[in-house]
């Protein structure tokens, strides 16, 4: 059997190695148009920033190591320009020698990945304008930084690459402005959770220009690069990084007559076969099924690509491997913060008409009495009828990655909030609390579902009547209240509430808040047992202030922890 693989990064390299482990006799050839294979695409920004210092650390394998360990023929600087499914051949352009030749196949695996989108802007092709997708891109940027010593940079785009590059350019001493045409960075996150990210980024010195687009780039030969914005302003800098997203690189598949789907993605079945049974496709270029909704879509992440490469290889070798989709689990380091998401966010749930509710928590990364703990903002979407977990987003510092992985597992397994309550998670004071934040999410959701508490959200506050028909109650301490509060609130500290509840009219609905939602929950439980109609502010005043006021300083290292629900 002869198998050709087009693309030698995550999906293609994984498929090649798996094929060899399953079939020692197969002839396997990998074509890669760049000069490198099996490289750590996600590590490229960190090489530019100096976190990864050795160039060889970026490449997990080389053509020579593939040959010596796996007896696989890897041909770099080799671009496949045509696929002919009728006769099962490909045409290859040997870029190093500028010659063309054909190669036949029994099975073909497409792993072309995605290409960096370059918007049609005047000046986007300037010498000091860069994109980051390949190892060669990385070397160009790092060489420019070391030779030209720039001091100012503009990053266009607030996704993974844009934010990681902003951080790493700042690590090299550059003053960085990030421009994003949306009103938030990180599209996998909802607007409210993105506000947590914005506050942290600004506190660490990144200049954010949101809700504006770049209209032109002017590269003055002897002066600065000028980035013109849609709002009429302009930014001068020494280099521009375009990171506005990626698109499936499927021109080859389209020319071969393969069936395409959303945004030109390659349609595949559960075995990663395309509309041509002897051609498989994996990675960023393929359309897959979302694990929560069952809908087709694109998820451009390394984890799914590697799994798909393995499944394609298994199926070629006769194993009954099936790919069941992905939930988009992702995590990003942002200075000393971590932001992570899995499953559905509110934007997607609303767009698809999914019935959901949400819970917000502010939980400690480990036991509050053990030094060094930090707090995490956690948002969980769930089905209000069944309690099934639909999605999660977390912003914090320590322990975010651990909790999102547990929640991603729960999402994939179809677990409910009641299941989260019962999870037996590892506990020791340096690592967690006896009631882990994941358990706490289950408790909060089940309290809501059982009717033990009703909630309202930050976006409901402005619409609450100020005509005296409802009572807005703040149960924080005197000092906390004096530092800032929601206009129109009555102030009674929680520890005085039993003695002073006579000051509240039981005929009026109560909308209660504290700092994080924990004390106000206790107040709701207390007052509801005396006949009051109580609503708890999800996420508390702290989250309300972040979303509506965007406080400039990060305050994760303070606050209440560990109160029982």
XYZ file of C-alpha atoms in Angstrom:
565
model
C 0.000 0.000 0.000
C 1.247 3.461 -0.943
C 0.007 6.412 1.088
C 0.721 10.044 0.254
C 0.239 12.757 2.865
C -0.044 16.406 1.866
C 1.001 18.581 4.813
C 3.492 17.578 7.480
C 2.487 19.484 10.577
C 0.044 18.319 13.304
C -2.475 16.114 11.481
C -0.202 14.947 8.685
C 2.754 14.079 10.899
C 0.530 12.210 13.349
C -1.081 10.248 10.525
C 2.308 9.312 9.079
C 3.711 8.020 12.367
C 0.508 6.100 13.163
C 0.448 4.501 9.722
C 3.952 3.198 10.196
C 3.161 1.775 13.610
C 0.247 -0.112 12.073
C 1.803 -1.151 8.768
C 5.531 -1.740 8.502
C 5.309 -2.542 4.781
C 3.414 0.554 3.614
C 5.191 3.118 1.445
C 4.568 6.495 3.081
C 5.529 9.828 1.536
C 4.865 13.197 3.200
C 4.921 16.425 1.166
C 5.434 19.730 2.994
C 5.761 22.984 1.078
C 7.610 24.774 3.889
C 11.074 23.791 5.019
C 9.940 22.159 8.261
C 7.718 19.305 9.404
C 6.103 18.356 12.690
C 6.820 21.742 14.173
C 5.247 23.273 17.262
C 2.990 25.808 15.565
C 1.537 26.928 18.897
C 5.029 27.579 20.244
C 6.087 30.051 17.546
C 5.158 33.241 19.461
C 7.200 32.054 22.432
C 10.306 31.630 20.287
C 9.870 35.207 19.102
C 9.478 36.364 22.707
C 12.536 34.452 23.889
C 10.712 32.041 26.196
C 11.798 29.235 23.852
C 15.408 30.037 23.044
C 16.631 27.127 20.952
C 15.480 26.933 17.338
C 15.620 23.133 17.357
C 13.004 23.020 20.132
C 10.384 24.143 17.598
C 10.657 20.999 15.494
C 9.481 17.744 17.043
C 10.766 15.728 14.087
C 12.913 16.353 11.011
C 12.910 14.622 7.616
C 15.998 12.742 8.778
C 14.445 11.597 12.061
C 11.278 10.493 10.268
C 13.429 8.427 7.913
C 15.621 6.877 10.594
C 12.888 6.103 13.116
C 9.836 5.421 10.960
C 11.241 4.773 7.469
C 8.993 7.557 6.143
C 9.988 9.638 3.113
C 9.444 13.285 4.078
C 9.925 15.803 1.280
C 10.087 19.411 2.460
C 9.966 22.361 0.066
C 7.612 20.196 -2.000
C 4.240 21.675 -2.941
C 1.498 19.484 -4.347
C -0.139 21.547 -7.077
C -2.750 19.085 -8.394
C -4.671 15.987 -7.347
C -6.165 13.745 -10.025
C -8.599 11.367 -8.270
C -9.488 9.606 -11.532
C -6.015 8.127 -11.939
C -4.951 8.550 -8.288
C -1.910 10.736 -8.849
C -0.631 14.042 -7.543
C 1.572 16.612 -9.242
C 4.428 17.896 -7.085
C 6.471 21.071 -7.465
C 9.965 20.530 -6.075
C 10.550 24.111 -4.951
C 14.234 23.618 -4.198
C 15.018 22.482 -7.765
C 12.068 24.083 -9.566
C 10.922 20.871 -11.222
C 7.562 19.092 -11.453
C 6.834 15.379 -11.186
C 3.911 13.052 -10.491
C 3.430 10.492 -7.742
C 0.750 7.798 -7.590
C -1.167 6.731 -4.494
C -3.444 4.043 -3.142
C -4.596 6.308 -0.306
C -4.155 10.049 0.087
C -4.395 12.133 3.265
C -4.900 15.877 2.954
C -3.610 17.945 5.864
C -3.132 21.396 4.319
C -4.085 23.321 7.459
C -5.250 26.897 7.341
C -3.709 30.004 5.866
C -3.322 33.323 7.634
C -5.914 35.767 6.347
C -4.408 38.955 4.948
C -7.120 41.606 4.689
C -7.306 43.646 1.453
C -5.780 46.729 3.038
C -3.606 49.294 1.285
C -0.086 48.632 2.528
C -0.737 45.142 3.873
C 2.184 43.885 1.804
C 4.670 46.311 3.355
C 8.156 45.183 4.359
C 7.445 45.846 8.023
C 4.079 44.070 7.982
C 4.140 40.438 9.125
C 1.895 37.409 9.595
C 2.715 34.376 11.718
C 1.851 30.892 10.515
C 5.066 29.009 9.678
C 8.554 28.567 11.084
C 9.850 30.771 8.269
C 7.463 33.547 9.395
C 8.863 33.169 12.891
C 12.454 33.578 11.785
C 11.587 36.655 9.715
C 9.963 38.345 12.711
C 12.693 37.398 15.167
C 15.442 38.512 12.765
C 13.666 41.830 12.282
C 13.437 42.336 16.055
C 17.104 41.549 16.594
C 18.439 43.545 13.647
C 16.143 46.582 13.543
C 15.493 46.960 17.299
C 11.900 48.254 16.988
C 10.304 49.901 20.014
C 6.616 50.091 19.006
C 4.308 47.515 17.447
C 0.696 47.344 16.347
C -1.013 43.955 16.423
C -4.167 43.716 14.323
C -6.532 41.061 15.662
C -7.424 39.912 19.157
C -7.524 36.139 18.756
C -5.038 33.550 19.995
C -2.120 34.536 17.768
C -2.683 38.264 18.165
C -2.751 38.133 21.958
C 0.152 35.697 22.265
C 2.232 37.859 19.947
C 1.291 41.016 21.847
C 2.498 39.417 25.074
C 5.747 38.178 23.544
C 6.525 41.465 21.813
C 6.016 43.213 25.138
C 8.355 40.659 26.721
C 11.008 41.940 24.320
C 10.438 45.486 25.522
C 8.144 46.803 22.798
C 5.246 49.153 23.447
C 2.292 47.310 21.897
C -1.155 48.439 20.764
C -3.702 45.807 19.785
C -6.477 46.800 17.360
C -9.650 44.694 17.163
C -12.721 45.571 15.110
C -15.043 43.684 17.479
C -15.942 45.044 20.915
C -13.905 42.283 22.577
C -10.869 40.074 22.186
C -11.038 36.267 22.142
C -14.225 35.331 20.211
C -14.660 31.987 22.061
C -15.550 34.052 25.148
C -18.721 35.989 25.795
C -18.531 39.765 26.073
C -18.800 39.752 29.865
C -15.999 37.246 30.363
C -13.887 39.054 27.762
C -14.167 42.167 29.927
C -12.265 40.257 32.594
C -9.534 39.670 30.023
C -9.549 43.319 28.920
C -9.074 44.569 32.477
C -6.133 42.237 33.003
C -4.479 43.116 29.695
C -4.739 46.849 30.316
C -3.383 46.436 33.835
C -0.314 44.784 32.340
C 0.349 47.596 29.889
C -1.228 46.451 26.619
C -3.029 49.258 24.789
C -6.402 48.033 23.496
C -8.254 49.709 20.642
C -11.558 47.864 20.415
C -14.542 48.390 18.101
C -12.401 49.904 15.388
C -10.854 48.557 12.201
C -7.648 49.237 10.317
C -8.247 50.967 6.976
C -4.691 51.351 5.659
C -1.033 50.791 6.492
C 1.580 53.243 5.250
C 5.187 52.102 5.473
C 7.391 55.210 5.324
C 10.850 54.122 4.190
C 12.738 56.351 6.606
C 10.111 56.904 9.277
C 7.457 55.032 11.191
C 4.783 52.741 9.854
C 1.423 54.521 10.115
C -1.676 52.430 10.828
C -4.857 54.319 9.917
C -8.020 53.448 11.839
C -11.671 53.618 10.815
C -12.402 56.082 13.629
C -10.111 58.613 11.978
C -7.174 58.141 14.316
C -3.775 56.717 13.396
C -0.991 54.858 15.164
C 2.733 55.145 14.445
C 4.886 52.078 15.007
C 7.940 50.180 13.812
C 6.240 46.935 12.830
C 2.729 45.590 12.231
C 1.567 42.040 12.875
C -1.607 40.969 11.069
C -3.452 38.301 13.060
C -7.030 38.665 11.866
C -7.703 34.945 11.636
C -7.214 31.910 9.435
C -9.156 30.290 6.629
C -9.116 26.646 5.455
C -6.430 26.171 2.818
C -8.552 24.101 0.461
C -7.851 25.384 -3.053
C -6.220 22.033 -3.908
C -9.236 20.095 -2.640
C -11.635 22.320 -4.557
C -9.682 21.879 -7.791
C -9.799 18.098 -7.257
C -13.596 18.203 -7.081
C -13.906 17.255 -3.416
C -17.109 18.277 -1.663
C -16.685 21.475 0.341
C -18.729 22.942 3.185
C -18.716 26.035 5.393
C -16.051 28.610 4.501
C -14.655 26.222 1.918
C -13.882 23.481 4.443
C -13.494 19.895 3.267
C -16.486 17.677 4.017
C -15.490 14.391 5.669
C -17.335 11.455 7.212
C -16.764 9.987 10.680
C -13.677 8.146 9.393
C -12.199 11.370 7.924
C -12.927 10.231 4.343
C -13.757 12.911 1.796
C -16.272 12.585 -1.041
C -13.545 10.536 -2.779
C -13.280 7.316 -0.696
C -9.529 6.934 -1.193
C -8.843 10.527 -0.101
C -8.919 11.466 3.580
C -8.627 14.952 5.103
C -7.668 16.087 8.606
C -6.847 19.231 10.544
C -7.798 22.875 10.253
C -9.139 22.467 6.720
C -11.933 19.983 7.499
C -15.529 20.404 8.574
C -16.317 18.563 11.776
C -19.255 18.046 14.144
C -19.580 20.060 17.339
C -19.881 17.712 20.296
C -22.576 19.777 22.046
C -24.853 20.890 19.215
C -24.199 18.182 16.627
C -23.899 20.967 14.038
C -21.190 21.028 11.389
C -18.490 23.669 11.725
C -14.811 24.526 11.887
C -12.526 24.150 14.904
C -8.934 25.078 14.109
C -7.009 23.620 17.035
C -4.050 21.272 17.336
C -5.778 18.723 19.563
C -8.536 17.819 17.081
C -6.018 17.782 14.204
C -3.829 15.209 15.941
C -6.804 12.990 16.799
C -8.100 13.167 13.239
C -4.716 12.200 11.803
C -4.645 9.109 13.990
C -8.210 8.136 13.046
C -7.534 8.497 9.319
C -4.499 6.256 9.650
C -6.442 3.703 11.689
C -9.228 3.517 9.123
C -6.800 3.153 6.220
C -5.287 0.196 8.064
C -8.659 -1.448 8.665
C -9.348 -0.403 12.249
C -12.924 0.758 13.045
C -11.863 4.230 14.184
C -14.490 6.985 14.377
C -14.118 10.716 15.004
C -17.064 12.040 17.000
C -16.241 15.743 16.856
C -14.885 18.360 19.221
C -16.165 20.880 21.732
C -13.563 23.552 21.010
C -11.675 23.249 24.285
C -8.958 25.907 24.371
C -6.665 27.724 26.767
C -4.371 30.737 26.444
C -1.676 32.248 28.638
C -1.949 36.032 28.905
C 0.973 37.300 30.972
C 0.244 35.833 34.426
C -3.411 35.237 33.581
C -5.004 32.189 32.009
C -8.219 32.161 29.994
C -9.903 28.934 28.916
C -13.149 27.843 27.307
C -14.977 24.681 26.238
C -18.306 23.930 24.620
C -20.930 26.570 23.857
C -20.815 30.239 24.704
C -23.910 32.419 24.938
C -23.444 33.947 21.500
C -23.487 30.544 19.817
C -26.303 29.192 21.982
C -28.506 32.161 21.099
C -27.663 31.955 17.404
C -28.600 28.263 17.318
C -31.709 28.638 19.460
C -30.327 26.414 22.226
C -32.251 26.649 25.502
C -29.768 27.455 28.273
C -29.209 29.192 31.570
C -25.930 30.326 33.119
C -24.152 30.385 36.448
C -21.282 32.657 37.493
C -18.813 31.947 40.281
C -15.743 33.624 41.754
C -13.787 30.735 43.257
C -10.363 30.274 44.802
C -7.739 28.171 43.045
C -6.943 26.374 46.295
C -7.818 26.425 49.984
C -8.222 29.993 51.186
C -6.097 29.454 54.302
C -3.121 28.203 52.272
C -0.882 31.053 51.024
C -0.732 32.111 47.394
C -4.246 31.380 46.242
C -5.854 33.359 43.434
C -9.461 33.632 42.350
C -11.056 32.548 39.094
C -14.122 33.907 37.342
C -16.092 30.899 36.122
C -19.094 30.955 33.800
C -20.987 27.735 33.098
C -23.854 27.284 30.637
C -26.360 24.512 31.304
C -29.649 23.090 30.125
C -32.229 24.336 32.657
C -34.420 21.262 32.148
C -31.868 18.459 32.463
C -28.933 20.259 34.077
C -26.628 19.063 31.292
C -23.421 21.117 31.073
C -23.245 22.928 27.718
C -20.224 25.189 28.007
C -17.731 26.831 30.326
C -15.411 29.826 30.373
C -12.795 30.609 33.038
C -10.473 33.582 33.525
C -7.948 33.592 36.343
C -4.424 32.519 37.168
C -3.544 29.238 38.879
C -5.755 26.227 38.354
C -7.732 27.451 35.340
C -6.378 24.744 33.034
C -7.224 22.001 35.533
C -10.843 23.111 35.922
C -11.521 23.657 32.227
C -10.257 20.151 31.474
C -12.644 18.672 34.039
C -15.528 20.710 32.619
C -14.564 19.811 29.036
C -14.691 16.145 30.039
C -18.098 16.713 31.620
C -19.355 18.405 28.454
C -18.138 15.586 26.208
C -19.604 12.938 28.518
C -22.997 14.672 28.649
C -22.733 15.100 32.410
C -25.138 17.218 34.442
C -24.720 19.686 37.279
C -25.736 16.939 39.697
C -22.823 14.892 38.350
C -20.458 17.817 39.008
C -21.608 17.899 42.619
C -20.561 14.277 43.040
C -17.199 14.362 41.247
C -14.476 12.970 43.496
C -11.651 15.391 42.685
C -8.195 15.412 44.236
C -7.783 17.749 47.199
C -4.877 19.087 49.179
C -4.619 22.694 50.405
C -1.897 23.752 47.918
C -3.964 22.513 44.950
C -7.680 22.832 45.633
C -10.429 23.188 48.200
C -12.363 20.316 49.687
C -15.253 21.605 47.598
C -13.496 22.211 44.307
C -14.693 25.069 42.052
C -16.070 22.413 39.704
C -18.125 20.944 42.555
C -19.206 24.475 43.466
C -20.448 25.061 39.927
C -22.627 21.995 40.318
C -23.973 23.251 43.654
C -24.811 26.687 42.243
C -26.594 25.252 39.202
C -28.580 22.735 41.222
C -29.628 25.462 43.676
C -30.993 27.394 40.712
C -32.691 24.394 39.163
C -34.326 23.383 42.467
C -35.628 26.896 43.011
C -33.597 27.466 46.164
C -32.477 30.791 44.730
C -33.426 33.023 41.818
C -30.848 35.127 40.049
C -30.475 38.235 37.958
C -27.482 39.267 35.862
C -25.307 42.323 35.271
C -27.261 43.157 32.118
C -30.541 43.189 34.072
C -29.471 45.859 36.554
C -30.048 48.896 34.348
C -33.660 47.835 33.676
C -34.614 47.403 37.345
C -37.225 50.023 38.295
C -36.067 52.869 40.524
C -39.624 53.931 41.388
C -39.755 52.166 44.740
C -41.598 49.087 43.459
C -38.563 46.861 44.127
C -35.799 46.954 46.717
C -32.157 46.705 45.660
C -30.126 45.482 48.632
C -26.344 45.443 49.098
C -25.149 43.149 51.903
C -21.423 43.938 51.802
C -19.532 45.597 54.646
C -19.589 49.347 55.269
C -16.062 49.697 53.866
C -16.885 47.791 50.695
C -20.069 49.776 50.131
C -18.231 53.061 50.567
C -15.766 52.121 47.823
C -18.536 51.813 45.249
C -22.026 50.414 44.819
C -24.956 50.139 42.433
C -26.983 53.315 42.393
C -30.232 53.045 44.322
C -29.264 50.176 46.603
C -30.188 49.924 50.256
C -27.227 48.906 52.406
C -27.549 46.352 55.204
C -24.431 44.227 55.920
C -25.157 40.501 55.916
C -24.227 40.027 59.573
C -26.834 42.652 60.569
C -29.578 41.342 58.294
C -31.504 39.194 60.782
C -31.781 42.076 63.213
C -32.713 44.624 60.557
C -34.929 42.716 58.145
C -37.885 44.709 59.448
C -36.492 47.651 57.449
C -37.362 45.750 54.245
C -40.865 45.645 52.769
C -41.828 41.950 52.259
C -44.299 43.005 49.545
C -41.507 44.245 47.278
C -39.205 41.933 45.308
C -35.635 42.032 46.585
C -32.615 42.246 44.249
C -29.596 41.498 46.403
C -25.893 41.803 45.694
C -22.587 41.284 47.476
C -19.083 41.218 46.109
C -19.023 37.745 44.548
C -22.550 36.365 44.922
C -21.853 34.184 47.960
C -23.006 36.447 50.797
C -25.989 37.615 48.766
C -26.932 33.950 48.250
C -26.893 33.462 52.020
C -29.034 36.583 52.360
C -31.478 35.215 49.783
C -31.803 31.916 51.613
C -32.336 33.719 54.920
C -34.942 36.194 53.663
C -36.821 33.763 51.427
C -37.635 31.671 54.487
C -39.358 34.723 55.928
C -41.493 35.186 52.815
C -39.360 37.632 50.840
C -39.103 37.287 47.029
C -35.323 37.353 46.566
C -33.026 37.477 43.536
C -29.249 37.082 43.710
C -26.871 39.034 41.427
C -24.877 36.377 39.567
C -21.153 37.039 39.798
C -21.741 39.794 42.333
C -20.845 43.479 42.309
C -17.241 42.652 41.410
C -18.292 41.081 38.099
C -20.890 43.809 37.457
C -18.184 46.452 37.923
C -15.730 44.653 35.646
C -18.268 44.330 32.835
C -19.818 47.792 33.092
C -16.922 49.849 34.445
C -13.796 47.881 33.504
C -11.706 48.722 36.601
C -8.052 49.207 35.615
C -6.452 47.055 38.319
C -6.512 43.301 38.719
C -7.884 42.346 42.139
C -7.886 38.575 41.916
C -5.649 38.092 44.939
C -8.249 39.455 47.363
C -11.761 38.549 48.350
C -13.958 36.090 50.107
C -13.377 32.386 49.604
C -14.861 29.189 50.849
C -18.277 30.272 52.083
C -20.648 27.277 51.934
C -23.462 27.076 49.439
